[in-house]
Amino acid sequence: MFGLAPEWLLSGRTARPVADSLVLSHPEQIARLRRACPEAAHTAVLAGDPCFDRMLAARPYRDRYRRALGVRRGQRLVVLNSTWNPESLFGDRSGAGGADILPALLPALTSELPADEYRLAAVLHPNIWHGHGPGQIRAWLDRAQRGGLTLIDPLHDWRQALIAADTVIGDHGAVTYYAAALGTPVLLGAAPLAGLDPASPAADFVRRAPRLDPHRPLRPQLDAPHPPEPGPAEFTTSLPGESATRLRRLFYAHLALRPPTGPALLEPLPLPPYRPAARTAPLRVLTRYRGAREVEVERYADPDRTPRARGRDGTTESHTAVHEDTRDPRALDLADLVLRDGPPDDPRFGSPADWCAEVLDRHRDCALAVYVTGPDACVVRTRAGDLLDVTARHDGDADPAAYASALHTLLAAGHPVDALAADGLTVRTGTAAHRVTVTPRRDRRD
């Protein structure tokens, strides 16, 4: 029984408890301690869970944590989590050809899920990072990162990611259990029971929680309703919000000192740095013209795995958008759109207009050069020489590069720039609609 067995709690030399106090968060744990190691039962102290209390206190700031991860309106944040043993999501080798599930699952998710409808992040146990080394972890997950995955700091930012998440794909570890306790829908990608006390709430949760089958299409499994299991919320702590007071009282008692008279407070969870998706893999873009200058856009990070376009019959067409920092520079010569993002005053590129002109000169088959200058705007130069400011009316609602793809679709269908500048266009990504304005610049080279 992990954590409560005699080999964890008793000295091998004296068979006496190693700790003066064993802090537990729920009476259920005390009952199991009495069964598993009665010699240490007298050391049990019910004091709640400070980690979970910090998360509960931070829940009002969920929208801020989502914005810190660049989650846009209408997007769903999917957080993948793995603990560190061989049966964990990262260590389970039941993937195709005996591959570890998580490294194979991540690129499948980034290629199967539309980039503008889903945001992906991963929380890996610190022992995974220390055991394999940061360089090896990033090498294994490089393809998924280029497809838009963000690796979350496993010490400082994982709690905020759980609060921000819409769905968590995990295993039998504590982080996945915390997610379920917060009421977040959870799918288990790995669900071993061998290392869990069969009578524990954690084992009951693993038996009951829905599974993710990595060999079946992933999006339908994520989109299906998954009501949270009630067990984690009930058994994570019996004293929500009380851990700081009870722990301080315990610590000062051990020191034989009088505790301070003021309130005992936990450090609030900090707001993580802004880390939007850094997507440099080539994007297969599917567009559908709905009439009245309205275009649906779906973008996928793996052109070889996405649905095929249905041709010029008024339904779906496709093109390729490639970030200038792509790993494969040959993809730039095949791109319909070449993208870059950054501040408009970056001296390395002269100006967005200069960069656009340079890109079109270098890549002769490129139709549009797109410089994203902020969360709601980009500068676009067409092959015909038009220099355009493309701006959304709702700040940060979608990636401006998606607006440029819709603009490309309309221009390719024969819509004149003057008409688009006069009337604008509507871009749909998933269920969200974005009203976009097109403003020509007077000087075509500045």
C-alpha positions as a printed Julia matrix, in Angstrom:
446×3 Matrix{Float64}:
   0.0    0.0     0.0
   1.93   3.0    -1.29
   2.68   5.54    1.44
   0.81   3.82    4.29
   2.61   0.47    4.51
   5.04  -0.32    7.36
   8.07  -0.19    5.06
   7.26   3.47    4.4
   6.4    4.53    7.94
   8.49   2.48   10.39
  12.2    2.51   11.05
  13.86  -0.68    9.88
  16.08  -0.64   12.98
  13.59   0.13   15.74
  10.22  -0.64   14.07
   9.0    2.69   15.49
   7.35   5.42   13.41
   9.84   7.57   11.56
   7.64  10.68   11.73
   6.27  12.4    14.8
   3.21  13.41   12.8
   1.76  11.94    9.64
  -0.43  14.58    7.98
  -3.52  13.19    6.23
  -6.29  14.99    4.41
  -9.34  12.79    5.03
 -10.63  10.43    7.77
 -10.76   7.65    5.17
  -6.95   7.72    5.1
  -6.77   7.4     8.87
  -8.97   4.3     8.75
  -6.73   2.7     6.12
  -3.63   3.64    8.13
  -5.01   1.81   11.16
  -5.52  -1.31    9.06
  -2.22  -1.15    7.19
   0.15   0.04    9.91
  -1.44   0.25   13.35
   1.96   1.01   14.9
   1.87   4.47   13.25
  -1.82   5.22   13.74
  -1.18   7.46   16.76
   0.91   9.82   14.6
  -1.96  10.63   12.24
  -3.05  14.27   12.09
  -6.05  15.38   10.05
  -4.99  18.69    8.51
  -6.43  18.93    5.0
  -4.52  19.44    1.73
  -2.66  22.74    1.21
  -1.99  21.97   -2.47
  -5.68  21.49   -3.18
  -6.6   24.5    -1.03
  -4.4   26.69   -3.22
  -6.19  25.4    -6.3
  -9.61  25.99   -4.77
  -8.65  29.57   -3.89
  -7.38  30.18   -7.44
 -10.48  28.96   -9.3
 -11.91  32.51   -9.71
  -8.87  33.28  -11.9
  -9.48  30.46  -14.35
  -9.99  32.8   -17.31
  -6.62  34.45  -16.62
  -4.86  31.1   -16.6
  -6.53  30.22  -19.88
  -5.41  33.51  -21.43
  -1.88  32.87  -20.15
  -1.88  29.67  -22.22
  -3.29  31.49  -25.25
  -6.64  29.68  -25.09
  -9.01  31.61  -27.34
 -12.77  31.99  -27.3
 -14.39  28.74  -28.39
 -11.2   26.68  -27.87
 -11.04  23.67  -25.56
  -7.91  23.18  -23.5
  -6.85  19.52  -23.3
  -4.16  18.83  -20.69
  -2.27  15.54  -20.81
  -0.7   14.35  -17.58
   1.61  11.48  -16.7
   3.09  10.27  -13.45
   6.49   8.63  -13.54
   6.4    4.85  -13.15
   6.53   2.28  -16.01
   2.74   1.86  -15.99
   2.06   5.58  -16.35
   0.76   7.3   -19.46
   4.34   8.13  -20.45
   5.7    4.66  -19.65
   2.86   2.41  -20.87
   4.02   0.56  -23.99
   0.64  -0.53  -25.3
   0.82   1.83  -28.27
   1.25   0.67  -31.86
   4.33  -1.51  -32.22
   4.96  -1.44  -28.48
   5.55   2.31  -28.44
   4.95   4.43  -25.34
   1.4    5.78  -25.46
   2.02   9.44  -24.68
   4.79  10.22  -27.2
   2.66   8.54  -29.89
  -0.61  10.07  -28.69
   0.58  13.68  -28.67
   1.35  14.08  -32.39
  -1.88  12.21  -33.19
  -3.8   14.78  -31.14
  -2.07  17.77  -32.72
  -2.79  16.43  -36.19
  -6.35  15.15  -35.62
  -7.77  18.09  -33.66
  -8.43  21.39  -35.46
  -5.86  23.9   -34.25
  -8.37  26.71  -33.78
 -10.76  24.58  -31.72
  -8.34  22.82  -29.38
  -5.33  23.88  -27.35
  -2.96  21.17  -26.08
  -0.65  21.16  -23.06
   1.19  18.44  -21.16
   2.2   18.09  -17.5
   4.91  15.48  -16.94
   5.99  14.38  -13.46
   9.33  15.96  -12.4
  10.87  12.49  -12.14
  10.27  12.0   -15.87
  12.26  15.16  -16.57
  15.03  14.19  -14.15
  15.14  10.56  -15.18
  15.47  11.13  -18.93
  16.78  14.7   -19.0
  15.1   17.82  -20.44
  16.86  17.47  -23.77
  15.64  13.93  -24.32
  12.06  14.79  -23.29
  11.94  17.73  -25.7
  13.44  15.59  -28.46
  10.81  12.88  -27.96
   8.01  15.46  -27.98
   9.47  17.79  -30.61
   6.96  16.91  -33.32
   4.02  17.54  -30.99
   5.49  20.84  -29.82
   5.87  22.04  -33.4
   2.21  21.09  -33.84
   1.16  23.38  -30.99
   1.72  21.42  -27.75
   3.0   23.37  -24.74
   5.02  21.62  -22.02
   3.97  22.95  -18.62
   6.47  23.63  -15.83
   6.02  20.55  -13.6
   6.79  22.43  -10.38
   5.2   25.87  -10.63
   2.46  25.97  -13.27
   0.73  22.56  -13.3
  -2.0   23.58  -10.84
  -2.95  26.57  -12.99
  -3.09  24.33  -16.06
  -5.5   21.96  -14.28
  -7.76  24.86  -13.31
  -7.72  26.13  -16.89
  -8.37  22.73  -18.5
 -11.58  21.62  -20.18
 -10.47  17.98  -20.3
  -7.57  16.05  -18.77
  -6.08  12.89  -20.26
  -4.16  11.15  -17.51
  -3.42   8.05  -15.49
  -3.47   6.86  -11.88
  -1.26   9.69  -10.59
  -2.14  12.42   -8.12
  -2.36  15.21  -10.72
  -5.1   13.38  -12.63
  -6.92  12.75   -9.33
  -6.7   16.46   -8.49
  -8.19  17.3   -11.89
 -11.13  15.02  -11.19
 -11.51  16.57   -7.73
 -11.82  19.99   -9.4
 -14.71  18.6   -11.46
 -12.79  18.53  -14.75
 -13.75  15.71  -17.14
 -11.0   13.08  -17.13
 -10.11  10.31  -19.58
  -7.56   7.71  -18.53
  -4.97   6.85  -21.14
  -3.33   4.41  -18.72
  -5.15   2.82  -15.8
  -3.0    0.38  -13.79
  -4.37  -0.93  -10.5
  -1.41  -3.04   -9.34
   0.23  -0.27   -7.31
  -2.94   1.02   -5.68
  -4.64  -0.08   -2.46
  -7.79  -1.83   -3.76
  -9.79  -0.21   -0.94
  -8.56   3.33   -1.67
 -10.58   6.08   -3.36
  -7.82   6.33   -5.95
  -8.3    2.71   -6.99
 -12.07   3.18   -7.1
 -11.58   6.22   -9.32
  -9.3    4.31  -11.72
 -11.84   1.49  -11.96
 -14.73   3.87  -12.73
 -13.19   6.64  -14.86
 -13.71   6.5   -18.66
 -10.83   5.3   -20.82
  -9.22   6.89  -23.85
  -8.52   4.35  -26.59
  -5.46   5.61  -28.51
  -6.23   3.27  -31.41
  -9.63   4.83  -32.16
 -10.4    8.32  -33.52
  -9.61  10.73  -30.72
 -11.92  13.67  -31.32
 -15.2   11.77  -30.8
 -13.86  10.45  -27.51
 -12.94  13.94  -26.34
 -16.21  15.47  -27.49
 -18.38  12.85  -25.77
 -19.8   13.94  -22.38
 -17.82  12.67  -19.4
 -19.55  13.62  -16.12
 -16.98  13.87  -13.32
 -16.77  11.02  -10.84
 -17.86  12.2    -7.36
 -15.2   10.28   -5.43
 -12.18  12.58   -5.92
 -14.08  15.71   -4.86
 -15.27  13.91   -1.73
 -12.05  12.22   -0.66
  -9.28  14.67   -1.61
  -9.86  16.66    1.58
 -12.44  16.73    4.34
 -11.26  20.18    5.43
 -11.28  22.45    2.38
  -9.68  25.81    3.1
  -8.46  24.82    6.58
  -5.03  23.32    5.91
  -2.97  26.47    6.57
  -4.51  27.0    10.01
  -4.22  23.37   11.06
  -0.68  22.89    9.75
   0.59  26.05   11.42
  -0.93  24.9    14.72
   0.8   21.53   14.33
   4.19  23.01   13.43
   4.2   25.43   16.37
   3.14  22.64   18.71
   6.19  20.63   17.67
   8.33  23.71   18.3
   6.66  24.25   21.7
   5.86  27.82   20.65
   2.69  29.87   20.71
   1.35  30.3    17.12
   0.87  33.83   15.75
  -2.5   35.43   16.29
  -3.05  36.5    12.68
  -4.61  34.3    10.02
  -2.58  31.46    8.52
  -2.32  32.04    4.78
  -1.13  30.01    1.82
   0.8   31.62   -1.01
  -1.58  32.3    -3.92
  -0.89  30.55   -7.21
   1.02  32.98   -9.44
  -0.17  33.95  -12.89
   2.01  31.99  -15.34
   3.83  33.78  -18.16
   2.03  34.23  -21.45
   2.68  31.11  -23.55
   0.46  30.88  -26.63
   0.77  27.92  -28.96
   4.04  28.09  -30.9
   2.94  26.22  -34.01
   5.67  25.91  -36.67
   4.61  22.65  -38.34
   3.03  23.09  -41.8
  -0.73  23.54  -41.58
  -3.26  21.93  -43.87
  -6.06  24.48  -44.07
  -9.57  23.44  -45.08
 -11.96  26.24  -46.0
 -15.62  26.33  -46.98
 -17.26  29.38  -48.53
 -20.73  29.88  -47.05
 -21.73  32.9   -49.13
 -21.93  36.59  -48.19
 -18.14  36.65  -47.73
 -18.33  34.14  -44.88
 -15.69  31.4   -44.72
 -15.31  28.4   -42.41
 -11.7   27.57  -41.57
 -10.22  24.37  -40.12
  -6.46  24.05  -39.72
  -4.52  20.87  -38.95
  -0.88  20.53  -37.95
  -0.16  17.41  -40.01
  -1.03  17.74  -43.72
  -0.72  13.97  -44.23
  -3.37  13.03  -41.65
  -6.13  15.57  -42.2
  -9.39  15.12  -44.16
  -9.14  15.61  -47.88
 -10.67  18.6   -49.57
 -13.81  18.01  -51.58
 -12.97  20.13  -54.61
 -14.45  23.19  -56.26
 -18.1   22.28  -55.95
 -19.05  24.95  -53.48
 -17.96  22.88  -50.48
 -14.45  22.45  -49.08
 -11.11  23.49  -50.55
  -7.64  23.33  -49.09
  -4.33  25.12  -49.04
  -1.09  24.95  -47.07
   0.14  27.56  -44.59
   3.74  27.3   -43.41
   5.5   29.25  -40.67
   8.83  30.67  -41.77
  10.49  28.89  -38.84
   9.38  25.45  -40.04
  11.82  22.6   -39.49
  11.67  21.69  -43.2
  12.48  24.72  -45.38
  11.35  22.81  -48.47
   7.79  23.21  -47.23
   8.09  26.97  -47.77
   8.47  26.47  -51.52
   5.16  24.56  -51.57
   3.25  26.94  -49.32
   0.25  28.97  -50.41
   0.7   31.16  -47.33
   3.96  31.86  -45.52
   3.51  33.04  -41.93
   5.46  34.82  -39.24
   4.45  36.33  -35.92
   6.14  38.97  -33.81
   6.12  42.63  -32.82
   5.7   44.99  -35.78
   8.81  46.97  -34.82
  11.24  44.04  -34.73
  14.33  45.52  -36.43
  15.49  42.13  -37.71
  12.69  42.1   -40.3
  12.67  45.79  -41.2
   8.9   46.09  -41.02
   5.98  43.71  -41.63
   5.61  45.19  -45.13
   9.32  44.65  -45.86
   9.2   41.08  -44.59
   6.12  40.31  -46.7
   7.77  41.67  -49.83
  10.94  39.66  -49.14
   8.94  36.44  -48.66
   7.04  36.84  -51.91
  10.3   37.54  -53.77
  11.94  34.43  -52.31
   9.02  32.0   -52.63
   7.55  32.48  -56.08
   4.63  30.07  -55.65
   3.42  31.71  -52.44
   0.14  33.61  -52.85
   0.1   35.51  -49.54
   2.73  36.56  -47.03
   1.26  37.0   -43.55
   2.94  38.79  -40.64
   0.91  38.4   -37.42
   1.5   41.53  -35.34
  -0.76  40.83  -32.37
  -3.61  38.7   -31.01
  -6.15  40.29  -33.36
  -4.22  41.62  -36.36
  -1.88  40.75  -39.19
  -0.32  42.43  -42.21
  -0.86  40.64  -45.53
   0.75  41.2   -48.92
  -0.8   39.51  -51.93
   0.98  38.25  -55.02
  -0.72  41.1   -56.89
   1.06  43.58  -54.61
  -1.79  44.67  -52.35
  -0.68  45.42  -48.8
  -3.5   44.92  -46.31
  -4.14  45.29  -42.59
  -6.42  42.44  -41.52
  -7.99  42.98  -38.1
 -10.68  41.31  -36.0
 -13.2   43.26  -33.98
 -12.97  40.97  -30.95
  -9.56  41.12  -29.35
  -7.73  37.78  -29.4
 -10.72  35.64  -30.36
  -8.81  33.64  -33.01
  -5.4   33.34  -34.6
  -5.13  36.14  -37.19
  -3.44  33.64  -39.51
  -6.84  31.93  -39.79
  -8.27  35.24  -41.02
  -5.55  35.36  -43.67
  -6.51  31.85  -44.82
 -10.13  32.97  -45.22
  -8.95  36.02  -47.14
  -6.89  33.78  -49.42
  -9.97  31.66  -50.13
 -12.02  34.68  -51.12
  -9.27  36.19  -53.28
  -8.75  32.85  -55.04
 -12.5   32.71  -55.72
 -12.34  36.08  -57.47
 -13.53  38.49  -54.8
 -11.84  41.85  -55.43
  -9.8   43.51  -52.7
 -11.9   46.69  -52.92
 -15.1   44.78  -52.14
 -13.48  42.99  -49.2
 -12.17  46.31  -47.89
 -15.64  47.83  -48.17
 -17.63  44.99  -46.6
 -15.12  42.94  -44.58
 -15.59  39.21  -44.07
 -16.78  36.73  -41.48
 -14.49  33.88  -40.43
 -15.84  30.83  -38.6
 -13.56  28.59  -36.54
 -15.57  25.86  -34.87
 -18.64  27.43  -33.29
 -17.12  30.94  -33.09
 -17.74  33.64  -35.7
 -15.24  36.47  -36.12
 -15.96  39.71  -37.93
 -12.84  40.81  -39.8
 -11.98  44.09  -41.47
  -9.58  44.54  -44.39
  -7.83  47.91  -44.75
  -5.53  48.61  -47.73
  -2.37  50.59  -47.05
  -1.66  53.46  -49.38
   2.04  52.79  -49.87
   2.4   49.31  -51.34
   6.04  48.94  -50.26
   6.13  50.57  -46.78
